[in-house]
Coordinates of C-alpha atoms in Angstrom, one line a residue:
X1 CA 147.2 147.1 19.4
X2 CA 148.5 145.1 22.4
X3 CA 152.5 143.4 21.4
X4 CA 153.3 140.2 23.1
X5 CA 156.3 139.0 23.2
X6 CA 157.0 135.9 21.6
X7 CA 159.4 134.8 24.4
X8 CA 156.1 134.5 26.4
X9 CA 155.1 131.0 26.1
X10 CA 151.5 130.2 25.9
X11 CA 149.4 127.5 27.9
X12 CA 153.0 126.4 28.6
X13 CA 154.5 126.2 25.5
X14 CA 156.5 128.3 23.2
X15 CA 155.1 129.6 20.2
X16 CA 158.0 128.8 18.0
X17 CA 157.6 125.1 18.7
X18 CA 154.5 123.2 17.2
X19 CA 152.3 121.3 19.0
X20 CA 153.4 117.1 19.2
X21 CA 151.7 115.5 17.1
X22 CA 150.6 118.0 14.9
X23 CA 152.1 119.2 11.4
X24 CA 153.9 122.6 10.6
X25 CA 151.3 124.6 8.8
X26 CA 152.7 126.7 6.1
X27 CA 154.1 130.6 6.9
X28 CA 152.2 133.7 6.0
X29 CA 153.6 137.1 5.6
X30 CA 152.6 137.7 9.5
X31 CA 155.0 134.6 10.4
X32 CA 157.6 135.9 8.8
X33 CA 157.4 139.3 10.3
X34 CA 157.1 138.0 13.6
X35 CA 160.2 135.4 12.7
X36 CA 161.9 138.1 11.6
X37 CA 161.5 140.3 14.8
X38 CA 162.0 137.3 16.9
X39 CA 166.0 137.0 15.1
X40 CA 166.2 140.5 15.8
X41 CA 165.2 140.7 19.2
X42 CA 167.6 137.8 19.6
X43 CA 170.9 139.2 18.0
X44 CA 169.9 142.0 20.3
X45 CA 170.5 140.5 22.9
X46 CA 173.0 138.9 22.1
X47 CA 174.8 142.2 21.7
X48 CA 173.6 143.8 24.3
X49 CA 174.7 140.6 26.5
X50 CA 178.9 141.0 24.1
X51 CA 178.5 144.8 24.8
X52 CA 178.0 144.6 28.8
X53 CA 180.8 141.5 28.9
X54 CA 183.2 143.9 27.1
X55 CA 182.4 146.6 29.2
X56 CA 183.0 144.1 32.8
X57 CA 186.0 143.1 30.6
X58 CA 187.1 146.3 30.5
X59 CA 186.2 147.3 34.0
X60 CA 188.0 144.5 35.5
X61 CA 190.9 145.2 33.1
X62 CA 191.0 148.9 34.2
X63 CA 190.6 148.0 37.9
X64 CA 193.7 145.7 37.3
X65 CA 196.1 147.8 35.8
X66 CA 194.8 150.6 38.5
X67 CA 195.5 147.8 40.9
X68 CA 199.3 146.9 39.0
X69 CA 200.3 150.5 39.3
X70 CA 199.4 150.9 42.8
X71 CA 201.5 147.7 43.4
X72 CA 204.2 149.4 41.3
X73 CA 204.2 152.4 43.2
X74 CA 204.3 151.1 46.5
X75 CA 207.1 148.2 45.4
X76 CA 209.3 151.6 44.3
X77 CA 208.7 153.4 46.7
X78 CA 209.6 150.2 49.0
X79 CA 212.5 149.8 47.3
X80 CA 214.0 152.9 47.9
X81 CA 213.1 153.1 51.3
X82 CA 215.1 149.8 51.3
X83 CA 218.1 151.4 49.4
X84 CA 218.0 154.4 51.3
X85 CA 218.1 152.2 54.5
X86 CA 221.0 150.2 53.1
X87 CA 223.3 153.5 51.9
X88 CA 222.7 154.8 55.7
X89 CA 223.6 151.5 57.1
X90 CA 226.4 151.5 54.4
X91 CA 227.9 155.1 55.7
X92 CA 227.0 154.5 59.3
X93 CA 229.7 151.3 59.0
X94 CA 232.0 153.6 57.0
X95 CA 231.7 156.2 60.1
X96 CA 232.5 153.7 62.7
X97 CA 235.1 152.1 60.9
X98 CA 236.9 155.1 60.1
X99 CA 236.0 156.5 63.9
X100 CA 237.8 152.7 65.1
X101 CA 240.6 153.4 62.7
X102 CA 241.1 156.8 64.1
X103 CA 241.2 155.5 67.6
X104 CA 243.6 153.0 66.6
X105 CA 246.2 155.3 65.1
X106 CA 245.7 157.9 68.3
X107 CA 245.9 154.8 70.4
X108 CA 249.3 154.0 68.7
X109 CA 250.4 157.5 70.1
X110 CA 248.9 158.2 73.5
X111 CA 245.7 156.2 74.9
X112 CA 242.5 157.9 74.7
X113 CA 242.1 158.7 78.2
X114 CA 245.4 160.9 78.0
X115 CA 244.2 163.0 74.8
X116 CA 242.6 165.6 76.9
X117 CA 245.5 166.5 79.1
X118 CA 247.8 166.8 75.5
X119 CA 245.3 168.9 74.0
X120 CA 244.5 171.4 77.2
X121 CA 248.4 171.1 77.1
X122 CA 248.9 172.2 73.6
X123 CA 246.0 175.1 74.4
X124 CA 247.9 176.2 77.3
X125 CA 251.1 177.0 75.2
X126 CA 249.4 178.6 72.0
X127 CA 248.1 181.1 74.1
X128 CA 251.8 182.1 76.0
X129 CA 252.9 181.8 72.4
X130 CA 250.3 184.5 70.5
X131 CA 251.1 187.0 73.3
X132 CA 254.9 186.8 72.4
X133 CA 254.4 186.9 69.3
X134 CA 252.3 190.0 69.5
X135 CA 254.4 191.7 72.1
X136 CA 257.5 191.1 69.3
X137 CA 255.7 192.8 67.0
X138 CA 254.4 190.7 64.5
X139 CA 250.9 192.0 64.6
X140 CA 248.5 189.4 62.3
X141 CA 251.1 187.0 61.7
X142 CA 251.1 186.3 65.7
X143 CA 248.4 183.7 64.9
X144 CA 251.2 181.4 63.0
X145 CA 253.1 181.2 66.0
X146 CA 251.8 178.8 67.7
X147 CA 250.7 176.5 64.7
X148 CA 254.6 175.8 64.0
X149 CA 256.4 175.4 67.4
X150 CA 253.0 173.2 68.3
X151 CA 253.2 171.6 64.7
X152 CA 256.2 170.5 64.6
X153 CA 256.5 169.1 68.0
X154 CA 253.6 167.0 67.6
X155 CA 255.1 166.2 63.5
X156 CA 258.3 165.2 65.4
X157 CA 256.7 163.0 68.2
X158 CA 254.4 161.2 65.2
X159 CA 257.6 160.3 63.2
X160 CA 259.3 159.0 66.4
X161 CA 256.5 156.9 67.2
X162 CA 256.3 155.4 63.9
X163 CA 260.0 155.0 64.2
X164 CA 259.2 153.0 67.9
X165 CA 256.8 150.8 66.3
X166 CA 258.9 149.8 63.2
X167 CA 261.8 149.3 65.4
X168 CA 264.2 152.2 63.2
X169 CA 266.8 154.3 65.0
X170 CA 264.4 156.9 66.8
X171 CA 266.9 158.7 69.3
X172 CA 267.6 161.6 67.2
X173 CA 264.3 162.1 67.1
X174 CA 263.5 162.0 70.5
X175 CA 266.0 164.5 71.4
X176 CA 264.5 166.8 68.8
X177 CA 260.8 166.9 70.3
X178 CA 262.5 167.5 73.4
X179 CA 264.3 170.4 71.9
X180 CA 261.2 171.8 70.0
X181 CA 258.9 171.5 73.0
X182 CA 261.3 173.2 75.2
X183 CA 261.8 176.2 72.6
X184 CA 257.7 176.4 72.4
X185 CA 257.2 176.0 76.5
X186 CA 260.3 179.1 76.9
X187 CA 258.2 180.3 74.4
X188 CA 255.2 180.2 76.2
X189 CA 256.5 181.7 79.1
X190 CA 258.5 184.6 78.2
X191 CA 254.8 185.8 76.5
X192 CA 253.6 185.1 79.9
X193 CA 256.0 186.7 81.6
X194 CA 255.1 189.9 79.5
X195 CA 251.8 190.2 79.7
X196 CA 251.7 190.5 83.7
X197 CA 254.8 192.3 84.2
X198 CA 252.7 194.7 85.3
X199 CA 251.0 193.2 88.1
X200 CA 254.9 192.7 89.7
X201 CA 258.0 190.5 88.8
X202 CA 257.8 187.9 91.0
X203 CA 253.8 187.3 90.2
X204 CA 254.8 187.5 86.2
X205 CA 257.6 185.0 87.0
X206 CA 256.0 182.7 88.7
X207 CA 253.0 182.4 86.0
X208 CA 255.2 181.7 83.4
X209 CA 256.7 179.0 85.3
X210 CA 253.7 177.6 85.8
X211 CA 252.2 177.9 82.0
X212 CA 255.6 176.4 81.0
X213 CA 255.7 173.5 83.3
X214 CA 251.8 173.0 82.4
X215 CA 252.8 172.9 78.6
X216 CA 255.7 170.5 79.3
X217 CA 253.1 168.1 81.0
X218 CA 251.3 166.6 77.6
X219 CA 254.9 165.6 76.6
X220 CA 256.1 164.1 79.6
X221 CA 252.7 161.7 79.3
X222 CA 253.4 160.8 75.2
X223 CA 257.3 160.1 76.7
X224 CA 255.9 157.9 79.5
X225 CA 253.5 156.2 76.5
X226 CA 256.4 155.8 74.4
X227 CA 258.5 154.2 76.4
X228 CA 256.3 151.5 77.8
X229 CA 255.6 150.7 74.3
X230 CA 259.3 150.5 73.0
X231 CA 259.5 147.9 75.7
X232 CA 256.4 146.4 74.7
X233 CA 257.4 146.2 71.1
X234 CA 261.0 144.8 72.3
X235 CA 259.5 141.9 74.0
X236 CA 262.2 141.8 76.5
X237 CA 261.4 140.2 80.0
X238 CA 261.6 142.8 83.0
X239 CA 265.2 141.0 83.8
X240 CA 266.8 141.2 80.8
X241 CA 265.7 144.9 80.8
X242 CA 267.4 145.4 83.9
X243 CA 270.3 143.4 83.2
X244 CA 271.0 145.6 79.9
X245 CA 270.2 149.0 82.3
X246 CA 273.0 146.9 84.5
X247 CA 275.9 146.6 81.8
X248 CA 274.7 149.6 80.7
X249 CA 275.6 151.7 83.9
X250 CA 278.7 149.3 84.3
X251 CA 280.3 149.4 81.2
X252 CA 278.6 152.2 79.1
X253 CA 281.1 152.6 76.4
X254 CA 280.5 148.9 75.5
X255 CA 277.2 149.0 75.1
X256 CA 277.2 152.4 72.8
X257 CA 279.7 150.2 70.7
X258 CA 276.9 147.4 70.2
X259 CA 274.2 149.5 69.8
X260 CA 276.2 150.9 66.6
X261 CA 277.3 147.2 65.6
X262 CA 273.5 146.7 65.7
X263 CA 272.3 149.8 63.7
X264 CA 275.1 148.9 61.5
X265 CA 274.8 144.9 60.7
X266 CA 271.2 144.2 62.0
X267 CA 273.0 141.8 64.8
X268 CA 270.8 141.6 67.9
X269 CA 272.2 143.3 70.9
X270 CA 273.4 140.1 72.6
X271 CA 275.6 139.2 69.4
X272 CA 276.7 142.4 68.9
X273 CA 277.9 143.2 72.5
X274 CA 279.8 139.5 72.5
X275 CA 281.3 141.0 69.6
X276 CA 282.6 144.0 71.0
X277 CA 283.1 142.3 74.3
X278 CA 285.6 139.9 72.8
X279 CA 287.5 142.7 70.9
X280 CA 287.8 145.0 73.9
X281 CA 289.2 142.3 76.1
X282 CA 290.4 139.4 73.5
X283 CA 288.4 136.8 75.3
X284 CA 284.5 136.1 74.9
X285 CA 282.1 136.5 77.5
X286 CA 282.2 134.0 79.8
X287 CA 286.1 133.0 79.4
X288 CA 288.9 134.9 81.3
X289 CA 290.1 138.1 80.0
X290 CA 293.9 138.8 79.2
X291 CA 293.8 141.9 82.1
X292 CA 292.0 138.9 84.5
X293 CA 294.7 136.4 83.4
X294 CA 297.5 139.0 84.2
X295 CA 296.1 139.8 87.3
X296 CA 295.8 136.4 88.6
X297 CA 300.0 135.2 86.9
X298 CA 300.8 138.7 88.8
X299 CA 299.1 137.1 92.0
X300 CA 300.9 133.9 91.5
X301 CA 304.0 135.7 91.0
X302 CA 303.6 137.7 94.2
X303 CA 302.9 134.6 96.2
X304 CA 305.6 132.9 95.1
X305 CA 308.0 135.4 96.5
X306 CA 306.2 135.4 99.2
X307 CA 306.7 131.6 100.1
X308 CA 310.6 132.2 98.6
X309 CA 311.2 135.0 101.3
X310 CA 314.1 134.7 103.5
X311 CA 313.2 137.2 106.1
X312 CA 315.6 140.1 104.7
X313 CA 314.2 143.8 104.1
X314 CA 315.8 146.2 101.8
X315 CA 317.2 147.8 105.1
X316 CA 318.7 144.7 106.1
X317 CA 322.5 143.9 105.5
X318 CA 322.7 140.6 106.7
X319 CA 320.2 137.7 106.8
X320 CA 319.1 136.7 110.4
X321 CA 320.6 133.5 111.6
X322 CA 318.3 130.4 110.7
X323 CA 317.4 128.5 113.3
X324 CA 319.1 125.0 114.1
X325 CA 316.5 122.7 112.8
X326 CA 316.5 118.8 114.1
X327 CA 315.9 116.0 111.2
X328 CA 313.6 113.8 111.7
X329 CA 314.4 109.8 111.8
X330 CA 313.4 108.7 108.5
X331 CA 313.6 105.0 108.1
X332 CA 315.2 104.6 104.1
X333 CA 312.5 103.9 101.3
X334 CA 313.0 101.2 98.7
X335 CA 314.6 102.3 95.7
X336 CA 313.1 102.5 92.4
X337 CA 314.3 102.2 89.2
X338 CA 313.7 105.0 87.0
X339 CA 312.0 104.0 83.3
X340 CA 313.9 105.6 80.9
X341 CA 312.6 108.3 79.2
X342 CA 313.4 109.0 75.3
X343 CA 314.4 111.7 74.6
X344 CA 312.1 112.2 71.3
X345 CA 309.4 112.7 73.4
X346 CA 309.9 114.6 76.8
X347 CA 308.3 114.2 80.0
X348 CA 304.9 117.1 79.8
X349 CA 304.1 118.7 83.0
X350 CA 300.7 119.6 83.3
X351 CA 300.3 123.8 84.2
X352 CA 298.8 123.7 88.7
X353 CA 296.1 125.7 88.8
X354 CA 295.3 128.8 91.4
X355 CA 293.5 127.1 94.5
X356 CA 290.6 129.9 94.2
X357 CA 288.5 129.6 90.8
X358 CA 288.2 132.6 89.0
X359 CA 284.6 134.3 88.8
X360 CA 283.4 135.9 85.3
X361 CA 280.7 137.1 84.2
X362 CA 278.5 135.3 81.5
X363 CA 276.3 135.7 78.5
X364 CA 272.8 135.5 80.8
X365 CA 274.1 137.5 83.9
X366 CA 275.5 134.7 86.1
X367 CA 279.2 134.3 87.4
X368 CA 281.2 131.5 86.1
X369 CA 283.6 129.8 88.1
X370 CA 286.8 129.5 85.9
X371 CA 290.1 127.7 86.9
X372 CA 293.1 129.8 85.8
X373 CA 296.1 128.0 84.8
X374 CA 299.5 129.7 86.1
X375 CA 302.4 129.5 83.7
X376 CA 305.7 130.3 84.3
X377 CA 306.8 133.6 84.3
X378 CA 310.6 135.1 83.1
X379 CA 312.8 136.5 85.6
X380 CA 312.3 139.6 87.4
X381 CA 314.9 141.8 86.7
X382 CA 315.2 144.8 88.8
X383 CA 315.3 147.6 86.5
X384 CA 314.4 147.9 82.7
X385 CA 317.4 147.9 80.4
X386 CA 317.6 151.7 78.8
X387 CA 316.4 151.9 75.5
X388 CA 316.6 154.2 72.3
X389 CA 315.4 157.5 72.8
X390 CA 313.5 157.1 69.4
X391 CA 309.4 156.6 69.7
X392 CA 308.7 152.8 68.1
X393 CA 305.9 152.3 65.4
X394 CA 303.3 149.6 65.8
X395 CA 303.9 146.8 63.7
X396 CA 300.9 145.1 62.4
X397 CA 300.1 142.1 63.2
X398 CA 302.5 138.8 61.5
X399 CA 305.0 141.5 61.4
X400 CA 307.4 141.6 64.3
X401 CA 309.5 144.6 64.7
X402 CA 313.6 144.9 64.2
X403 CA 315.5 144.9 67.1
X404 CA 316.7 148.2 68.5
X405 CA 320.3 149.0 66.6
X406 CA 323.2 149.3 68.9
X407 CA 325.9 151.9 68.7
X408 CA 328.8 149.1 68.3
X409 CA 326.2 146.9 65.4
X410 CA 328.2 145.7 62.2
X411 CA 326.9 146.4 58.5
X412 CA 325.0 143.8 56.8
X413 CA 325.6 141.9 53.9
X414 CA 323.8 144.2 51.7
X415 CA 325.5 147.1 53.5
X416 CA 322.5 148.6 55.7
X417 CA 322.5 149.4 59.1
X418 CA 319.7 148.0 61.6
X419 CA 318.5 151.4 61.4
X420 CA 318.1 151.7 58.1
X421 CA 316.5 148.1 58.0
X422 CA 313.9 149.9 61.0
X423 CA 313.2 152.3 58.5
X424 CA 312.7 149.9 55.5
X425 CA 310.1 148.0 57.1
X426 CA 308.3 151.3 58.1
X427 CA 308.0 152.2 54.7
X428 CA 307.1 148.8 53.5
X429 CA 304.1 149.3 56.2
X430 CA 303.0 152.5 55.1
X431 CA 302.9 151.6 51.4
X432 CA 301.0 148.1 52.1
X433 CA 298.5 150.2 54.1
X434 CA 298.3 152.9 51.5
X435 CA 297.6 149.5 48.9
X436 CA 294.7 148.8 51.4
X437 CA 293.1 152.1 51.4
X438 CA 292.9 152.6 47.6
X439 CA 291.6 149.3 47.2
X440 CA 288.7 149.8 49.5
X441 CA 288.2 153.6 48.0
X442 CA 287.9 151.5 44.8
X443 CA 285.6 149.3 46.0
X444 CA 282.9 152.2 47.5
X445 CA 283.5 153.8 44.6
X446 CA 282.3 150.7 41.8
X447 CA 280.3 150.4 44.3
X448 CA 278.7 154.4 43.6
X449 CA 278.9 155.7 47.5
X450 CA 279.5 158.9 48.2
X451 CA 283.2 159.3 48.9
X452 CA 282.9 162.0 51.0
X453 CA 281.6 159.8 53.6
X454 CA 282.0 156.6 52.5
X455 CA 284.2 154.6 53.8
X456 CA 284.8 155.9 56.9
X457 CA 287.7 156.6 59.6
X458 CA 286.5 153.5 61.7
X459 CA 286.0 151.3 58.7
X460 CA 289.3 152.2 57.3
X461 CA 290.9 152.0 60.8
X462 CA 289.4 148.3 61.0
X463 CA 290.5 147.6 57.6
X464 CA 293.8 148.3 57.9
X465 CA 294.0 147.5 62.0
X466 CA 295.5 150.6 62.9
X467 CA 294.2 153.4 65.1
X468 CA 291.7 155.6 63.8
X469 CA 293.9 158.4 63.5
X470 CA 296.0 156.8 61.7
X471 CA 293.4 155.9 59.3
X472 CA 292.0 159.2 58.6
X473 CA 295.6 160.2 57.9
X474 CA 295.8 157.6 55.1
X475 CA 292.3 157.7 54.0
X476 CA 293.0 161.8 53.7
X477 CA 295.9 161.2 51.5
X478 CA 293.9 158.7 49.4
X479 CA 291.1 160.9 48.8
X480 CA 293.6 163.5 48.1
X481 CA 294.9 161.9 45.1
X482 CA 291.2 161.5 43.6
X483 CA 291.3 165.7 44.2
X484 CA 288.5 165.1 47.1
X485 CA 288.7 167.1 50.3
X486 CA 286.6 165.8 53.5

């Protein structure tokens, strides 16, 4: 039996669909089975058609997420690579920043072009330094050697460059890399000197000259450094340097005297040498000392007995004769009247002043012409009246001295001799100055200083204005009484 399918239309029409025109005729079992199969078929289909849409659905869906977690993988693995790239760049900064900031603190010490000749240096005299060592007998300690005499010269010459650069006292320190690097390069050389004994004296001497010398040069160049930098970080012009190298050659114990005023006070050197300027010669700089003043009243002095001479010598008994001298006609001049004066208020004769001005020096390094008055001076006697045998005490100053007593000198009304009187004002002097000095031990000691050192000699000697010596006396006896020995 041959099965058509009823989706076949026939003569051009589907079967389903009655003819126009013509009415439905009514169904038979047959219809109904083929109606039946015809729903079938459809739903069929109609599954078949849900079924293959799911499966695309599903296919596409698959090929997606297959397509996400590609995506996925590629975006982590990009961003790694990305974070990877970023912590390299991150520690490649870190390495030339810290590579910069170690060229900048061996920069602050000796330039980078100088490193190798310090570090050949320092080679050269650890090897002079492990053959001393072992020649000593130290056997595996040897190896120590050189790391502390090398170690602590270049510890020293670090602290007295950081001392240059933040402008602290670094002398001390200077002096003591000196003295370590001299102990490591005789160091250096006696091993030297050792080892090639053998080969002859003279060649054994003159090696460890040499490997001394060479270890010497690395710290000659950081000396050179440091001291172009110290004038660097001074900021003083090239002729102010050399005008302090000037008054330092000239007058050295001045300047030693400011440079302790300025570690002292924090004045700057100018201020501080005008200080001590003026209290070494009473007179600022610039003005006319009290030696300068003397000197020019002693030249007035001598002149005018010069001009007063009468031709005698100290040979000479009798003057020579003067010679007859003619006056000159000259014709009478109109008197005047003098004004009268009162005698409240006398006539004031200014001082003359020396022909020649004076030259001084000034604050900047220039001479100053100054015109220096001439006063009168007492008259010359020709020898000193004998005094008393007895030394005299130095008053201090608003306190003038008793007069020397004399042999034939009266009582007074209290019944004391001049002497005695001497002798009371000394004591009266020595107890106002021991007052002073336990009111300024007082004060360092409220203060909590140390009074084994503070204050000291030349505070106490300013203090009291006295001479040092004379201070420590009274200082010792002060401390002495608080049961402190210095």
């Amino acid at each position: 039996m041959t099965m058509y399918s009823t989706d076949t239309p026939v003569n051009g029409q589907d079967q389903e669909v009655p003819p126009f025109g013509t009415a439905p005729i009514p169904g038979s079992r047959g219809e109904e089975k083929r109606a039946h199969l015809q729903a079938r078929r459809t739903e069929d289909r109609a599954d078949r058609r849900e079924a293959a849409e799911e499966r695309r659905r599903d296919r596409e869906h698959k090929r997606r997420m297959k397509t996400e977690a590609k995506n996925a993988k590629v975006g982590l693995a990009l961003q790694k690579k990305a974070e990877r790239q970023k912590l390299r760049a991150k520690r490649r900064k870190e390495r030339a920043g810290r590579l910069v900031e170690l060229r900048e603190k061996l920069s602050h010490h000796m330039p980078l072009w100088g490193l190798p000749v310090v570090l050949v240096s320092l080679a050269v005299g650890a090897s002079g330094q492990a053959d001393a060592a072992l020649a000593a007998g130290m056997g595996w300690a040897s190896g120590g050697v050189p790391i502390l005499t090398e170690g602590m010269t270049l510890t020293l010459a670090g602290l007295t460059a950081q001392a240059i650069e933040q402008r602290r006292p670094h002398g001390w320190l200077m002096r003591a890399t000196w003295a370590t690097a001299t102990g490591a390069a005789a160091i250096n050389a006696a091993g030297h000197y050792i080892a090639g004994v053998e080969d002859g004296a003279d060649k054994a001497l003159y090696r460890a000259v040499l490997y001394a010398g060479a270890s010497m040069l690395g710290l000659v160049l950081w000396w050179i450094v440091m001291r172009s930098k110290r004038a660097a970080i001074s900021g003083r012009s090239a002729e102010e340097t050399t005008r302090w190298k000037r008054l330092a050659r000239r007058h050295p114990v001045l300047v030693r005297r400011a440079r302790r005023v300025v570690d002292n006070t924090g004045l700057s050197l100018p201020e501080a040498y005008a200080m001590v300027w003026q209290r070494a010669n009473g007179a600022a700089p610039g003005e006319p000392s009290i030696r300068e003043i003397r000197a020019s009243r002693r030249a007035a002095f001598k002149r005018t007995q010069a001009e007063a001479w009468d031709g005698r010598t100290r040979f000479s008994r009798t003057a020579p004769a003067p010679a007859v001298v003619v006056p000159a006609a000259v014709e009478p001049e109109p008197e005047t009247v003098p004004e009268l004066a009162s005698e409240a208020a006398p006539e004031l004769i200014p001082a003359p002043y020396l022909p020649v001005a004076l030259a001084v020096p000034g604050l900047d390094g220039q001479w100053i012409a100054h015109r220096v008055p001439v006063h009168p001076l007492p008259a010359w006697r020709p020898c000193q009246e004998p005094g008393s045998e007895t030394a005299t005490t130095r008053f201090p100053q608003g306190q003038e001295p008793l007069p020397d007593p004399s042999p034939d000198a009266s009582e007074d009304e209290d019944g004391t001799q001049p002497d005695e009187a001497q002798e009371q004002v000394r004591e009266q002097v020595a107890d106002d100055r021991l007052d002073k000095a336990r009111a300024l031990v007082e004060q360092a000691a409220l203060e909590g200083r140390n009074l084994r050192r503070h204050p000291s000699n030349r505070q106490m000697a300013r203090h009291l204005g006295c001479r040092p010596g004379t201070a420590r006396e009274y200082l010792t006896q002060v401390l002495a009484e608080r049961g402190i020995r210095r």
